[in-house]
Coordinates of C-alpha atoms in Angstrom, one line a residue:
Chain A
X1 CA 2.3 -49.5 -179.4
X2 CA -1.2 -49.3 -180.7
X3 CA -2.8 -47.8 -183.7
X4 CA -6.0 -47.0 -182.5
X5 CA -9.1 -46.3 -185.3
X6 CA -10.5 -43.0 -184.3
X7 CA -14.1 -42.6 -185.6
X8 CA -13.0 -39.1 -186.9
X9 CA -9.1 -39.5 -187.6
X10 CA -8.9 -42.4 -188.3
X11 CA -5.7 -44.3 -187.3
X12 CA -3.6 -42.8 -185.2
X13 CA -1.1 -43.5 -182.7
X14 CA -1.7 -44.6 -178.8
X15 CA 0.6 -41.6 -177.6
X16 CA -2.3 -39.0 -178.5
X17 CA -4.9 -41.2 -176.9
X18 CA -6.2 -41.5 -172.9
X19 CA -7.5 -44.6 -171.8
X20 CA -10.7 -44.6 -169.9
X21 CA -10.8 -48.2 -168.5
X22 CA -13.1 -51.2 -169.7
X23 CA -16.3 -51.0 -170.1
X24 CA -18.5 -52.0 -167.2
X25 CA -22.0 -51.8 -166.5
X26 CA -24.2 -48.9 -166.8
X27 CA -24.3 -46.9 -163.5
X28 CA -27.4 -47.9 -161.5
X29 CA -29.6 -45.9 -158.7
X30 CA -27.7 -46.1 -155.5
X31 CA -31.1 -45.8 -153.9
X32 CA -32.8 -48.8 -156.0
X33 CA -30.2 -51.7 -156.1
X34 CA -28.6 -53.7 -152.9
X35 CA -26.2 -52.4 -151.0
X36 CA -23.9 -55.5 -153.1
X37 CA -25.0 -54.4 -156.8
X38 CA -24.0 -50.8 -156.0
X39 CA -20.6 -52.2 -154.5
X40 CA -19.9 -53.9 -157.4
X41 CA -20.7 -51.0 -159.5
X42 CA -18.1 -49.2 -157.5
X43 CA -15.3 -52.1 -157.8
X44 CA -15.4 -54.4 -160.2
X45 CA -14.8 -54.0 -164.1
X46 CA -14.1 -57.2 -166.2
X47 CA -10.5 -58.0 -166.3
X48 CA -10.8 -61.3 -169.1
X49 CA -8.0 -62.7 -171.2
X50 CA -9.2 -61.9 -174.9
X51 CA -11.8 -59.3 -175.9
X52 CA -12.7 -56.9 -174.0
X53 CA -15.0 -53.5 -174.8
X54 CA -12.9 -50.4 -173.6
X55 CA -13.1 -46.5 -173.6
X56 CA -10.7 -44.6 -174.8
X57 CA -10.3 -40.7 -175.5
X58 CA -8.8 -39.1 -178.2
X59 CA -7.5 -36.1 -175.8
X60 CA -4.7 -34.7 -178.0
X61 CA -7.0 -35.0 -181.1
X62 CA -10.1 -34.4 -181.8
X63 CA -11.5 -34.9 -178.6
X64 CA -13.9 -37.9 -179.0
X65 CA -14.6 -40.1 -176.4
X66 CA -15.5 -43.9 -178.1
X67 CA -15.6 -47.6 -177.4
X68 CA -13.1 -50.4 -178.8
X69 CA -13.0 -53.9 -178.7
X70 CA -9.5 -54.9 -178.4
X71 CA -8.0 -58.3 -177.4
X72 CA -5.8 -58.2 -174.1
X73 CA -3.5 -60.6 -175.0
X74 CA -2.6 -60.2 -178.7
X75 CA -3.4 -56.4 -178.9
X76 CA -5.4 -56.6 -181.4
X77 CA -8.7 -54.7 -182.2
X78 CA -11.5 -56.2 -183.1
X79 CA -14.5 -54.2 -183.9
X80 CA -14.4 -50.8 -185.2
X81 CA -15.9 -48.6 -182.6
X82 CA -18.8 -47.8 -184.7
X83 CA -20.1 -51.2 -184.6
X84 CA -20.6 -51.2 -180.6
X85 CA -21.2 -47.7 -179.6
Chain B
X1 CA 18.1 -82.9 -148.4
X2 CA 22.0 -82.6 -148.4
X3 CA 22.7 -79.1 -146.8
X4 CA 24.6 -76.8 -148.7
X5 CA 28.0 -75.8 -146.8
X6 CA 31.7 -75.0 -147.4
X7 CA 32.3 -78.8 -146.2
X8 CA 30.0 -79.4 -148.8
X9 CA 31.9 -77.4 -151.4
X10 CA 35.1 -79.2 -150.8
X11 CA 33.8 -82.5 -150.7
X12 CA 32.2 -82.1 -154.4
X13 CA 35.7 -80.7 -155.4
X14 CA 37.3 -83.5 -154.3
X15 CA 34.5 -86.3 -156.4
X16 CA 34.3 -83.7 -159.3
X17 CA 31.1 -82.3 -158.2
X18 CA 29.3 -85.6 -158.9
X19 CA 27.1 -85.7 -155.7
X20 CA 24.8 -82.9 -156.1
X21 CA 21.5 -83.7 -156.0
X22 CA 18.9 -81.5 -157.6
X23 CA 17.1 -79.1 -155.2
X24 CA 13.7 -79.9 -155.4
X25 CA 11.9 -83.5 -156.4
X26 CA 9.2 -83.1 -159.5
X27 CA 6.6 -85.7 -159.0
X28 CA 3.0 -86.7 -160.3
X29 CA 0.5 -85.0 -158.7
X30 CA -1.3 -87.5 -156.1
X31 CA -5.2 -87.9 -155.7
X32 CA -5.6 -85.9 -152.2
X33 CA -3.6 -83.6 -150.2
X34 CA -4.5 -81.1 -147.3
X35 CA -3.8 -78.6 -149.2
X36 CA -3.5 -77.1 -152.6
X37 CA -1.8 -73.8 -153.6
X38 CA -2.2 -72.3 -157.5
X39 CA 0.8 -70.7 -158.1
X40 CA 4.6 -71.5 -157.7
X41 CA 6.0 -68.1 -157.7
X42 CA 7.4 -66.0 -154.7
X43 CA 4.3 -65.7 -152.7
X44 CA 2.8 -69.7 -153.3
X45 CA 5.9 -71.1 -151.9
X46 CA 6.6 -68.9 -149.3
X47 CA 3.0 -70.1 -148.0
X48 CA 3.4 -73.4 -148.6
X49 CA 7.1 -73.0 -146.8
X50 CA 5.1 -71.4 -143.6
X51 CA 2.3 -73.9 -144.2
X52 CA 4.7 -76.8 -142.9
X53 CA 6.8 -74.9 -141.0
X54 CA 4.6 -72.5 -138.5
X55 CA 1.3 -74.5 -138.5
X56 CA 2.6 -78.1 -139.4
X57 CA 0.8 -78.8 -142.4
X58 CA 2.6 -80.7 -145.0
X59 CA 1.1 -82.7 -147.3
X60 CA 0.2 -79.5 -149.9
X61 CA 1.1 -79.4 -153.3
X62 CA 1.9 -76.5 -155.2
X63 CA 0.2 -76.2 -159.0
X64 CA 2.3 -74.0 -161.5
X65 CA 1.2 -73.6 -165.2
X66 CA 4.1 -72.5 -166.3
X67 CA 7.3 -73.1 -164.6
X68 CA 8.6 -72.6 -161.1
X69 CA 9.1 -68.5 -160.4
X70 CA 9.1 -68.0 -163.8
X71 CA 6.3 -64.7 -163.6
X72 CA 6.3 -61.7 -162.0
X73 CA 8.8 -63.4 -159.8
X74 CA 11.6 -63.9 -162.3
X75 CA 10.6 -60.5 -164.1
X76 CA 10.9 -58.0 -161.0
X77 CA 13.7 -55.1 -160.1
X78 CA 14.3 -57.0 -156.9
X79 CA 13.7 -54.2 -154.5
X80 CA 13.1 -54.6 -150.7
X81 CA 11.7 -51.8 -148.7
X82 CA 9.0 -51.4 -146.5
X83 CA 8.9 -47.2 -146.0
X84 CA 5.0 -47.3 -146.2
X85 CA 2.5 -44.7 -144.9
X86 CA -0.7 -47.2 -143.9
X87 CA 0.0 -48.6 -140.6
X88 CA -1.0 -52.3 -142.3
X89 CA 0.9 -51.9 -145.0
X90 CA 4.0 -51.0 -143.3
X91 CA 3.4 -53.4 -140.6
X92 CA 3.4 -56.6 -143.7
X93 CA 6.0 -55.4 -145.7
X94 CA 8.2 -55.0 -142.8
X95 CA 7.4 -58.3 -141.3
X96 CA 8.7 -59.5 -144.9
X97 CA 12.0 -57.0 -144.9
X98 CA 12.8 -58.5 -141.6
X99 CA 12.3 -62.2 -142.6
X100 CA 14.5 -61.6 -145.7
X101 CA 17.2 -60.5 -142.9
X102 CA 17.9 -64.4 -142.4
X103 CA 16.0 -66.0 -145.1
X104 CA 19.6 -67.3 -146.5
X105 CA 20.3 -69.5 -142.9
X106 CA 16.9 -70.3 -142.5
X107 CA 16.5 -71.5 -146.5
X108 CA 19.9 -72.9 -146.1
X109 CA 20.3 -71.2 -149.5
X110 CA 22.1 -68.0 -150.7
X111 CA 19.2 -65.3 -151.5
X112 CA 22.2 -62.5 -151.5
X113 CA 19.8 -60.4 -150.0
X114 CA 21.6 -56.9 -149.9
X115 CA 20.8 -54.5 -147.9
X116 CA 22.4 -51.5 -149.7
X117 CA 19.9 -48.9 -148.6
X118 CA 17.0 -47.7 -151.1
X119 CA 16.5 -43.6 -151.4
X120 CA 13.3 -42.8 -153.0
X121 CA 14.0 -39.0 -153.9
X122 CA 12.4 -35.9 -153.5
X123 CA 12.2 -33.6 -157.1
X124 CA 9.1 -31.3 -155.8
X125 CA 7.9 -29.7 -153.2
X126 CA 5.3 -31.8 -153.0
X127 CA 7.2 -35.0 -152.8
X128 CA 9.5 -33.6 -149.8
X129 CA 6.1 -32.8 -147.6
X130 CA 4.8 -36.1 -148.3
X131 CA 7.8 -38.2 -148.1
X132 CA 8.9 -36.2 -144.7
X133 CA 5.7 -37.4 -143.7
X134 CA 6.3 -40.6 -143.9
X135 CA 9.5 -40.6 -142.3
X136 CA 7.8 -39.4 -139.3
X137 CA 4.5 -42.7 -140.1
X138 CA 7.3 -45.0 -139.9
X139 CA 9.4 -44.0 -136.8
X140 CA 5.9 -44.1 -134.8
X141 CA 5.6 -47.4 -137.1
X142 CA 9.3 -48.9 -136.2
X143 CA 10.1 -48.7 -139.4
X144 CA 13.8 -47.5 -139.6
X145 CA 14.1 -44.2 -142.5
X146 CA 14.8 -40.9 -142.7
X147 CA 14.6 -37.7 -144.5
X148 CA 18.2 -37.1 -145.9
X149 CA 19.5 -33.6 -147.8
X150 CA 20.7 -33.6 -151.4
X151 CA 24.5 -33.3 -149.9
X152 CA 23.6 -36.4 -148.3
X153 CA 22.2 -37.9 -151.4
X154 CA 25.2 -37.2 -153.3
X155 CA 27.4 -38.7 -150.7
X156 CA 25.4 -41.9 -150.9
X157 CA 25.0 -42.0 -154.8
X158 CA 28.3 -39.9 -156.4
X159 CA 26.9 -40.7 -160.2
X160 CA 23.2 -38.7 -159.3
X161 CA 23.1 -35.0 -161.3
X162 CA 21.5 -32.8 -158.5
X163 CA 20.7 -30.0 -160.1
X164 CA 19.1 -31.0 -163.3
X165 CA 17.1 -29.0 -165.0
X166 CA 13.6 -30.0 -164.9
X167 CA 14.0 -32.4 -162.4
X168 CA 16.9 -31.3 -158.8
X169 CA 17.4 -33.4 -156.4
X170 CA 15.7 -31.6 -153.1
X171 CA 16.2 -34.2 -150.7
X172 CA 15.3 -38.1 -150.3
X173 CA 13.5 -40.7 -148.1
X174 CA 16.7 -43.2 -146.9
X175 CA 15.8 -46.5 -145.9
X176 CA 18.6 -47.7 -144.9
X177 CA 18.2 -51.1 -144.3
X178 CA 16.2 -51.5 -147.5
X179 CA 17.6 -52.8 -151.0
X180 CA 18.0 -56.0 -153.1
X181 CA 18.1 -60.0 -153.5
X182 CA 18.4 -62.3 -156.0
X183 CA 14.9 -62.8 -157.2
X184 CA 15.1 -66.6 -158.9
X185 CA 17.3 -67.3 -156.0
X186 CA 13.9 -66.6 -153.4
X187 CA 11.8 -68.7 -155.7
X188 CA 14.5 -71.4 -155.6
X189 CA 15.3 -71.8 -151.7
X190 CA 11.4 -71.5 -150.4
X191 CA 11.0 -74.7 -153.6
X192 CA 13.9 -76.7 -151.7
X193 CA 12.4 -75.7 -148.1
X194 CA 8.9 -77.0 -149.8
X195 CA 10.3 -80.4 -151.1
X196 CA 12.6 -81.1 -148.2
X197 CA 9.4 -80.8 -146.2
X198 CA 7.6 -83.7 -148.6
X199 CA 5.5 -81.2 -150.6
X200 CA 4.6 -81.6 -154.0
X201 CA 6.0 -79.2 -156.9
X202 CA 4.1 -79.6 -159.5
X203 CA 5.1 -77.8 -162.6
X204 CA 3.6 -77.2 -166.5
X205 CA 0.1 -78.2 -164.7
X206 CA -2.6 -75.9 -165.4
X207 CA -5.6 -75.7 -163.4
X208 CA -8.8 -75.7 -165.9
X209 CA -11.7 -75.5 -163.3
X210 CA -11.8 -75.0 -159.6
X211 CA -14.6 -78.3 -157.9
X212 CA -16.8 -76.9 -155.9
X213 CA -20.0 -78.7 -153.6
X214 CA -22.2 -76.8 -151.4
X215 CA -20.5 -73.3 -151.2
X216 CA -17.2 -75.2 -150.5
X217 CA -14.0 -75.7 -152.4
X218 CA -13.7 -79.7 -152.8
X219 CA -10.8 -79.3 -155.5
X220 CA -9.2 -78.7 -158.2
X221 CA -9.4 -80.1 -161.7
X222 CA -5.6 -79.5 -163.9
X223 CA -4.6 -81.0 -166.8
X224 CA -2.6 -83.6 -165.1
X225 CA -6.0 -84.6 -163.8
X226 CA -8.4 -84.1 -160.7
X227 CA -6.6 -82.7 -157.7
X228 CA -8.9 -83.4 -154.2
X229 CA -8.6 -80.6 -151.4
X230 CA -10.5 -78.9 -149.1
X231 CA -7.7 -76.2 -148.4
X232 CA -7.4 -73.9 -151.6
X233 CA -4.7 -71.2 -152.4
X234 CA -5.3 -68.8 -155.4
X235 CA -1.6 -67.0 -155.6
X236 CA -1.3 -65.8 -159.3
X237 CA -1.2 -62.4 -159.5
X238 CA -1.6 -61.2 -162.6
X239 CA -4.2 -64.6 -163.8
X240 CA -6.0 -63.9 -160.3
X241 CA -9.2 -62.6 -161.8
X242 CA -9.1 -65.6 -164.6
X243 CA -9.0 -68.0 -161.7
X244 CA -11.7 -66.3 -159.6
X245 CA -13.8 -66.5 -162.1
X246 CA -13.8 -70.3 -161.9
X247 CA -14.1 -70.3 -158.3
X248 CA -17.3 -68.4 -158.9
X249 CA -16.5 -64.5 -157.4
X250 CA -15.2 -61.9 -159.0
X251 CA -12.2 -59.8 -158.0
X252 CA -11.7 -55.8 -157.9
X253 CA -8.3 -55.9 -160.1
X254 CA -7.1 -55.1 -163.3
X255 CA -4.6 -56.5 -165.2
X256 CA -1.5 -54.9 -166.5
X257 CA 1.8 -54.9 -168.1
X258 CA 4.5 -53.5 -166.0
X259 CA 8.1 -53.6 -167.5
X260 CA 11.8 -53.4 -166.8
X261 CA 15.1 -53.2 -168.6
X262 CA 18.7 -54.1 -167.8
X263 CA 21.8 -52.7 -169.8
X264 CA 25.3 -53.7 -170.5
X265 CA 27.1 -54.8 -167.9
X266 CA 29.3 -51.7 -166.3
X267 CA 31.9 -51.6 -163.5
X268 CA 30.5 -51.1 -160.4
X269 CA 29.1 -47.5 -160.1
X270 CA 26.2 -47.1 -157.7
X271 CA 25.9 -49.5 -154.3
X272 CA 22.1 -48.3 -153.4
X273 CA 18.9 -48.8 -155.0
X274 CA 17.4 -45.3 -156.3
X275 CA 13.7 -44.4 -157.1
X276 CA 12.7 -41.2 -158.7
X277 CA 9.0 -41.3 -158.6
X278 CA 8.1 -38.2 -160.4
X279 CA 9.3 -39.6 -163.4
X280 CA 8.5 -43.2 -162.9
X281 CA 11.8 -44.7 -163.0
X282 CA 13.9 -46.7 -160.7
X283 CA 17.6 -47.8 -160.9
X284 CA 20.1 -50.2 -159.2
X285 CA 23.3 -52.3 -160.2
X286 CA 23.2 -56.0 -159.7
X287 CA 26.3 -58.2 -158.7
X288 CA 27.1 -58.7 -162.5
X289 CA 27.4 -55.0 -162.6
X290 CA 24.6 -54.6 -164.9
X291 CA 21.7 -51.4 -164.6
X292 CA 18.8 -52.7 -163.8
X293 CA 15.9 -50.3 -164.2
X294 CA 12.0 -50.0 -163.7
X295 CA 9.9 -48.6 -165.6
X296 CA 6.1 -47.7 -165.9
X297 CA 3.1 -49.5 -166.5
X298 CA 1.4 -49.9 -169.5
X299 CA -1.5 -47.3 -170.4
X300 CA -4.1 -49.8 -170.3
X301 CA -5.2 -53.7 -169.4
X302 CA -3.1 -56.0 -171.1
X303 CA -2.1 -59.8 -170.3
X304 CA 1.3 -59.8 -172.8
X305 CA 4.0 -59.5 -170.6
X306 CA 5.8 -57.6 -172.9
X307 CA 4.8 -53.4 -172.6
X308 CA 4.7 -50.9 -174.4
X309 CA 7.9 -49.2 -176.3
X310 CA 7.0 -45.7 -175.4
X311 CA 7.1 -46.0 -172.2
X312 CA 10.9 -47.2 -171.4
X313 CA 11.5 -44.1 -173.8
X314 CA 10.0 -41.9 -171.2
X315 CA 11.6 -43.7 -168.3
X316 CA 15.0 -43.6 -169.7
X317 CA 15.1 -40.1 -170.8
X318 CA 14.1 -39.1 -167.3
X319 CA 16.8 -41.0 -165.9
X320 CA 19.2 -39.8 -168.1
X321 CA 18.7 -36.3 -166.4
X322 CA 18.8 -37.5 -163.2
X323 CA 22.2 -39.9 -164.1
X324 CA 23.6 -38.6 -167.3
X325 CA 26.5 -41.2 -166.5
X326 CA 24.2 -43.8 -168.3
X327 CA 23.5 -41.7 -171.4
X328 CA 25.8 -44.0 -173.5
X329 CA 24.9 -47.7 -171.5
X330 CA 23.5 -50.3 -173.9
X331 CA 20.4 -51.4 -172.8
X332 CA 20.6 -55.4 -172.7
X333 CA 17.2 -56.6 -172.4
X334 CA 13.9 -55.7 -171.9
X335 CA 10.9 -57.4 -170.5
X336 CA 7.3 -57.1 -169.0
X337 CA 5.3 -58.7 -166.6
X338 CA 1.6 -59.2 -165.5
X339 CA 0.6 -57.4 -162.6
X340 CA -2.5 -57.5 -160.5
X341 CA -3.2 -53.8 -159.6
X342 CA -6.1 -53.0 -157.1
X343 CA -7.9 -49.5 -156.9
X344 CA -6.4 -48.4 -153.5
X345 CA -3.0 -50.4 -154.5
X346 CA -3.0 -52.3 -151.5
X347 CA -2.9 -56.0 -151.3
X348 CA -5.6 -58.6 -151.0
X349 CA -5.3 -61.6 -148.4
X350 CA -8.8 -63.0 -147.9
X351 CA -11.2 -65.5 -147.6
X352 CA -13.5 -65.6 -150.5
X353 CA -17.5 -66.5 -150.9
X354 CA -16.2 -70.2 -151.8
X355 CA -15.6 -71.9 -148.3
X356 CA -12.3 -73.0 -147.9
X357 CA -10.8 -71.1 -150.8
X358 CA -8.4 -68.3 -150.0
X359 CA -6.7 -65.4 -152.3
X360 CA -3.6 -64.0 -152.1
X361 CA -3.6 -61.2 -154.9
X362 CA -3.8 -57.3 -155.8
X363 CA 0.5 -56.6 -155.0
X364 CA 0.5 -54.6 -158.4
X365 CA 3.7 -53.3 -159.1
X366 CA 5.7 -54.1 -155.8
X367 CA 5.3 -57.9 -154.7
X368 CA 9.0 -58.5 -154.3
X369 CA 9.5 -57.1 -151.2
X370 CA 6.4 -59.0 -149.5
X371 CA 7.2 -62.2 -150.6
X372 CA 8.1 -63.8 -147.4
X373 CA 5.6 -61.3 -145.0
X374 CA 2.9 -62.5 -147.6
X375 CA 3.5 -66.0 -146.9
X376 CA 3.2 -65.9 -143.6
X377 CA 0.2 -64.1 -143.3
X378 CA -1.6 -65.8 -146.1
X379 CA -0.3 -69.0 -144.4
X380 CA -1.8 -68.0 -141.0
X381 CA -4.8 -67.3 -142.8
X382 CA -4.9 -70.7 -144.6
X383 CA -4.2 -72.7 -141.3
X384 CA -6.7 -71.1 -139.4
X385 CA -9.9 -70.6 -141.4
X386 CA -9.7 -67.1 -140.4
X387 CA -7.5 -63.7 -141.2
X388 CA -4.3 -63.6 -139.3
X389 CA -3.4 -60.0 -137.4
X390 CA -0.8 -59.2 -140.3
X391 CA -3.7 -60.2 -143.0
X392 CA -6.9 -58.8 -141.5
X393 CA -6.7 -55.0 -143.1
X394 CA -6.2 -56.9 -146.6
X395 CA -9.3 -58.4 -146.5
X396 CA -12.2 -58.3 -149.6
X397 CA -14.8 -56.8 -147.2
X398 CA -12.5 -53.4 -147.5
X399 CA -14.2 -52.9 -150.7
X400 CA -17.2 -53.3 -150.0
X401 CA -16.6 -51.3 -146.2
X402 CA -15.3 -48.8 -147.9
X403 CA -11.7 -49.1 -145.7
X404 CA -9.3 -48.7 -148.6
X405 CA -5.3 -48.9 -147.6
X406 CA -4.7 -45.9 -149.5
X407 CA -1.2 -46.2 -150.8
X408 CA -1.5 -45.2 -154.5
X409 CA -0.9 -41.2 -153.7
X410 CA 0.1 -41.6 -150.1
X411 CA 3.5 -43.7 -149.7
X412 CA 5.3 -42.8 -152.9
X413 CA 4.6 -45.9 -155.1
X414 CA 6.5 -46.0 -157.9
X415 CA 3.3 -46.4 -160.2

């Protein structure tokens, strides 16, 4: 289980905390990019062995919705969220 | 290969079982073969198996980092249905139910497939209108199952609690000829059938980069050296995106930790396979009498294989409800497992941007069951250049098409 650093409560457990997938890349203009850019928009998020930057949300907290870095093989976090958002 | 018989038996007995020989050969890698498959889990050898014995190829060599079967295929509940909604789905996964039928006499090895019968049961009202409606998908499908009563339930499983609380039993989808085999036992047979053929298992062999020249795959460079091909297999579930990446595409999955528990071994107590989707848990005995039991996935990505404790809490203590005959059971052991998930939890079977390089990939939290149907379609698709019938809904375009197998709120998935 994960102790997760909240930027407002600090530590707390995973139980109280959604997960909101890894961080991809911002959404672009459907109208603007290739048919391919907007596909992979759509359907691809990275997926690495090691670091990788990840949203989470405090839902049965405080409420906040913030980024962590957190390794994907040893579970451990990184960065505080400050740092990158 | 010496076949395994009861003449066999009593001719060991009688030399104190000194002439077994071991069931598969473990060479050195040579410098070219016709094919190359990453991956010696369930769904590698299976194709390599249908490889050599539906389209004749046989000098292929199967690449394993770790050892042989020792993933997701060692680590799974060993469950075999195929009561799908999608037409394509149910039309693979029953392709691979019916292949495990005989896979014992055609392996010439015991797989002690079982088919017990797997209920997946009802506890809303939502679950009986959905899973009724995929009672009638699979008649018009072929695919035998029914919608059964709770006294019919109870007849078929004594130790289930019907009327629990929070979650009653209000009926079940039966598939009758659904239900279990010993999953080591899959890996083990398809490796003799591969070596007995003259393919080359290649074990604790990791592939670090995949060659490429001109848009086409020209092979594969491991740390027991370069590997030539022209013919390349990517079947590693949960590593698939790892190894795409090398092969220069990327891959629409995600990467989790799915896990599973067994207890103490009990007498025997339960001769189906039952599945309680609603609260993500799914229980059968095994020959040694033991419970084995599935539980969720993991809230996020993760590559541990080991999930998260909170999560067999919540399985468990809906199972108790559902059985409280297991309220006392030890539980034995508990392990995870990497799966590959997709977003419309279907399958992928596919060419890929680099010529000659194929995936296998995305069967998430129920590869099992489609070990042998996945072979042969992904061997089909290997041997020909080109989809095969059973393959060509699983294909990467879907993604891009926008025709998704939708089975992640459709069929009852345990996940």
């Amino acid at each position: 289980m994960l102790l997760i650093n909240c930027p407002f409560c600090k530590e707390r457990n995973e139980t109280e905390f959604v997960y909101g997938g890894p961080v991809g890349v911002d959404r672009p203009d459907p109208n603007a990019v290739a048919d391919q850019e907007w596909v992979d928009f759509l359907t691809l998020v990275p997926n690495p062995t090691g670091p990788v930057f990840e949203k989470w949300w405090h839902a049965r907290g405080c409420g906040e919705w913030f980024v962590i870095c957190r390794d994907t093989v040893t579970h451990e976090i990184l960065e505080s969220p400050d740092e990158k958002s | 290969m010496r076949k395994y018989s009861v003449a066999a038996i009593v001719r060991e007995a009688l030399r104190y079982n000194a002439g077994w020989e071991r069931a598969w050969r473990s060479p050195e890698p040579k410098k070219q073969y016709d094919a190359v498959i990453i991956g010696a889990g369930g769904h590698g050898l299976a194709t390599a198996y249908y490889l050599g014995k539906n389209h004749g190829i046989k000098n292929v060599a199967i690449i394993e980092k770790g050892w042989l079967g020792g993933g997701n295929t060692g680590r799974n509940t060993t469950i075999i249905r195929s009561n799908y909604l999608q037409d394509s789905s149910a039309a693979i996964y029953e392709k691979a139910r019916s292949l495990y039928e005989t896979l014992s006499q055609e392996l010439n090895y015991n797989v002690m497939f079982s088919p017990r019968g797997v209920m997946m049961l009802a506890q809303t009202e939502h679950e009986i209108r959905g899973y009724r409606r995929t009672a009638h998908a699979n008649n018009l499908q072929g695919v035998e199952t029914e919608f059964i009563d709770p006294k019919t339930v109870k007849k078929l499983c004594p130790i289930i609690e019907l009327s629990g609380p929070r979650f009653p039993v209000l009926g079940a989808l039966w598939q009758p000829r659904g239900g279990t085999a010993r999953h080591d036992a899959v890996a083990w047979g398809y490796a003799r059938a591969c070596s007995d053929m003259g393919m080359d298992i290649i074990q604790k062999c990791e592939v670090t980069d995949i060659l490429k020249s001109n848009g086409k795959v020209v092979g594969v460079e491991t740390t027991k050296g370069v590997i030539k091909t022209h013919n390349l297999g990517i079947i590693v579930a949960g590593n698939s995106s790892i190894l795409a990446e090398k092969a220069g595409f990327r891959l629409p999955i995600e990467s989790v930790s799915l896990q599973a528990l067994v207890s103490e071994p009990v007498k025997p107590c339960m001769d189906v396979v039952v599945m309680a989707n609603t609260v993500h848990g799914y229980m059968s005995q095994s020959d040694k009498g033991e419970m084995v039991i599935g539980g969720g996935t993991d809230g996020f990505n993760n590559y541990t294989q080991r999930g998260s404790f909170h999560h067999i809490e919540e399985t468990v203590r809906a199972l108790i409800e559902t059985f409280p005959i297991i309220s006392r059971l030890k539980m034995l052991r508990q392990w995870g497992g990497v799966v590959d998930v997709t977003g419309d939890r279907s399958p992928i079977i596919s060419k890929t941007p680099l010529e000659g390089c194929f995936i296998n990939c995305g069967w998430g939290t129920g590869g099992f069951k489609a070990i042998p149907g996945s072979g042969w379609a992904m061997a089909e698709t290997m041997a020909n250049g080109s989809p095969s019938q059973l393959a060509s809904a699983f294909s990467l375009d879907r993604f891009r098409e926008g025709r998704f197998i939708d089975e992640s709120v459709a069929a009852g998935v345990a996940h």
